[in-house]
Amino acid sequence: MKSDLRYSAQIVYNNYPWPDLAQSSKPNQPLAPVHPAQAAIEIAAQTVLDVRAKFQSGDPSGKQSATLADLYDPLTMPPELIKAHQKLDAAVDKAYEVSGGKKSYKSDAERVAFLFELYQRYTSLLPADKPKAKCRKVQSV
């Protein structure tokens, strides 16, 4: 079995530890259904999807639609898509700041190190699996 990294739309976001965005309870006010930081991420993520869709749908002039490879080519990535991703990154950083992250990171490596630390903190709370007893083969004489 290969151990290559695998990505899919269903699991990539689920692999990242979501920041702890606990609601504070204020007297005489119901809890907001979504934390403002989470709402900002949802809006920014939808903007990325909308911008991509704009470039991926063919236009009436007959121009072909762009593939994801076209859109994410570092040399030709549309400025509008770059800006949408920058806003999404800022919204995500803000959400992690609320749960103990830095206001800004010096590098992607520093950001990833924080995510791994958060992941380790979250998974350390999970119960440990008990090792399964190995079956012993009975040898016939």
mmCIF file of C-alpha atoms in Angstrom, residues 76-138:
data_model
loop_
_atom_site.group_PDB
_atom_site.id
_atom_site.type_symbol
_atom_site.label_atom_id
_atom_site.label_comp_id
_atom_site.label_asym_id
_atom_site.label_seq_id
_atom_site.Cartn_x
_atom_site.Cartn_y
_atom_site.Cartn_z
ATOM 1 C CA THR A 76 -0.852 33.620 -14.886
ATOM 2 C CA MET A 77 -3.042 33.462 -11.769
ATOM 3 C CA PRO A 78 -5.704 36.166 -12.083
ATOM 4 C CA PRO A 79 -5.101 39.084 -9.681
ATOM 5 C CA GLU A 80 -8.739 38.881 -8.563
ATOM 6 C CA LEU A 81 -8.194 35.269 -7.456
ATOM 7 C CA ILE A 82 -4.939 36.149 -5.685
ATOM 8 C CA LYS A 83 -6.746 38.908 -3.781
ATOM 9 C CA ALA A 84 -9.614 36.565 -2.836
ATOM 10 C CA HIS A 85 -7.136 34.007 -1.453
ATOM 11 C CA GLN A 86 -5.271 36.689 0.484
ATOM 12 C CA LYS A 87 -8.537 37.744 2.142
ATOM 13 C CA LEU A 88 -9.342 34.117 2.952
ATOM 14 C CA ASP A 89 -5.865 33.613 4.444
ATOM 15 C CA ALA A 90 -6.305 36.753 6.570
ATOM 16 C CA ALA A 91 -9.713 35.549 7.819
ATOM 17 C CA VAL A 92 -8.260 32.152 8.756
ATOM 18 C CA ASP A 93 -5.287 33.760 10.529
ATOM 19 C CA LYS A 94 -7.707 35.994 12.456
ATOM 20 C CA ALA A 95 -9.710 32.954 13.585
ATOM 21 C CA TYR A 96 -6.562 31.221 14.830
ATOM 22 C CA GLU A 97 -5.500 34.426 16.580
ATOM 23 C CA VAL A 98 -8.768 34.271 18.560
ATOM 24 C CA SER A 99 -7.793 30.773 19.724
ATOM 25 C CA GLY A 100 -4.225 31.578 20.732
ATOM 26 C CA GLY A 101 -2.342 31.942 17.458
ATOM 27 C CA LYS A 102 -0.156 34.852 16.442
ATOM 28 C CA LYS A 103 -1.478 37.998 14.830
ATOM 29 C CA SER A 104 0.822 37.363 11.883
ATOM 30 C CA TYR A 105 3.321 34.687 10.940
ATOM 31 C CA LYS A 106 6.822 35.265 9.576
ATOM 32 C CA SER A 107 6.474 32.373 7.155
ATOM 33 C CA ASP A 108 4.215 29.558 6.057
ATOM 34 C CA ALA A 109 6.508 27.191 7.980
ATOM 35 C CA GLU A 110 5.771 29.063 11.212
ATOM 36 C CA ARG A 111 2.022 28.884 10.476
ATOM 37 C CA VAL A 112 2.231 25.136 9.763
ATOM 38 C CA ALA A 113 4.195 24.583 12.988
ATOM 39 C CA PHE A 114 1.383 26.301 14.912
ATOM 40 C CA LEU A 115 -1.219 24.102 13.169
ATOM 41 C CA PHE A 116 0.718 20.930 14.027
ATOM 42 C CA GLU A 117 0.996 22.052 17.652
ATOM 43 C CA LEU A 118 -2.749 22.732 17.770
ATOM 44 C CA TYR A 119 -3.481 19.381 16.119
ATOM 45 C CA GLN A 120 -1.291 17.612 18.675
ATOM 46 C CA ARG A 121 -3.056 19.425 21.521
ATOM 47 C CA TYR A 122 -6.490 18.417 20.187
ATOM 48 C CA THR A 123 -5.577 14.799 19.483
ATOM 49 C CA SER A 124 -3.879 14.328 22.859
ATOM 50 C CA LEU A 125 -7.347 14.664 24.400
ATOM 51 C CA LEU A 126 -8.610 11.612 22.519
ATOM 52 C CA PRO A 127 -8.673 8.265 24.330
ATOM 53 C CA ALA A 128 -5.814 5.978 23.421
ATOM 54 C CA ASP A 129 -6.628 2.782 21.572
ATOM 55 C CA LYS A 130 -5.807 -0.405 23.409
ATOM 56 C CA PRO A 131 -3.553 -2.660 21.375
ATOM 57 C CA LYS A 132 -5.326 -5.737 20.096
ATOM 58 C CA ALA A 133 -4.142 -9.042 21.446
ATOM 59 C CA LYS A 134 -2.286 -11.059 18.841
ATOM 60 C CA CYS A 135 -3.654 -14.464 18.045
ATOM 61 C CA ARG A 136 -1.151 -17.213 18.534
ATOM 62 C CA LYS A 137 -1.011 -19.959 15.995
ATOM 63 C CA VAL A 138 -1.359 -23.428 17.358
#
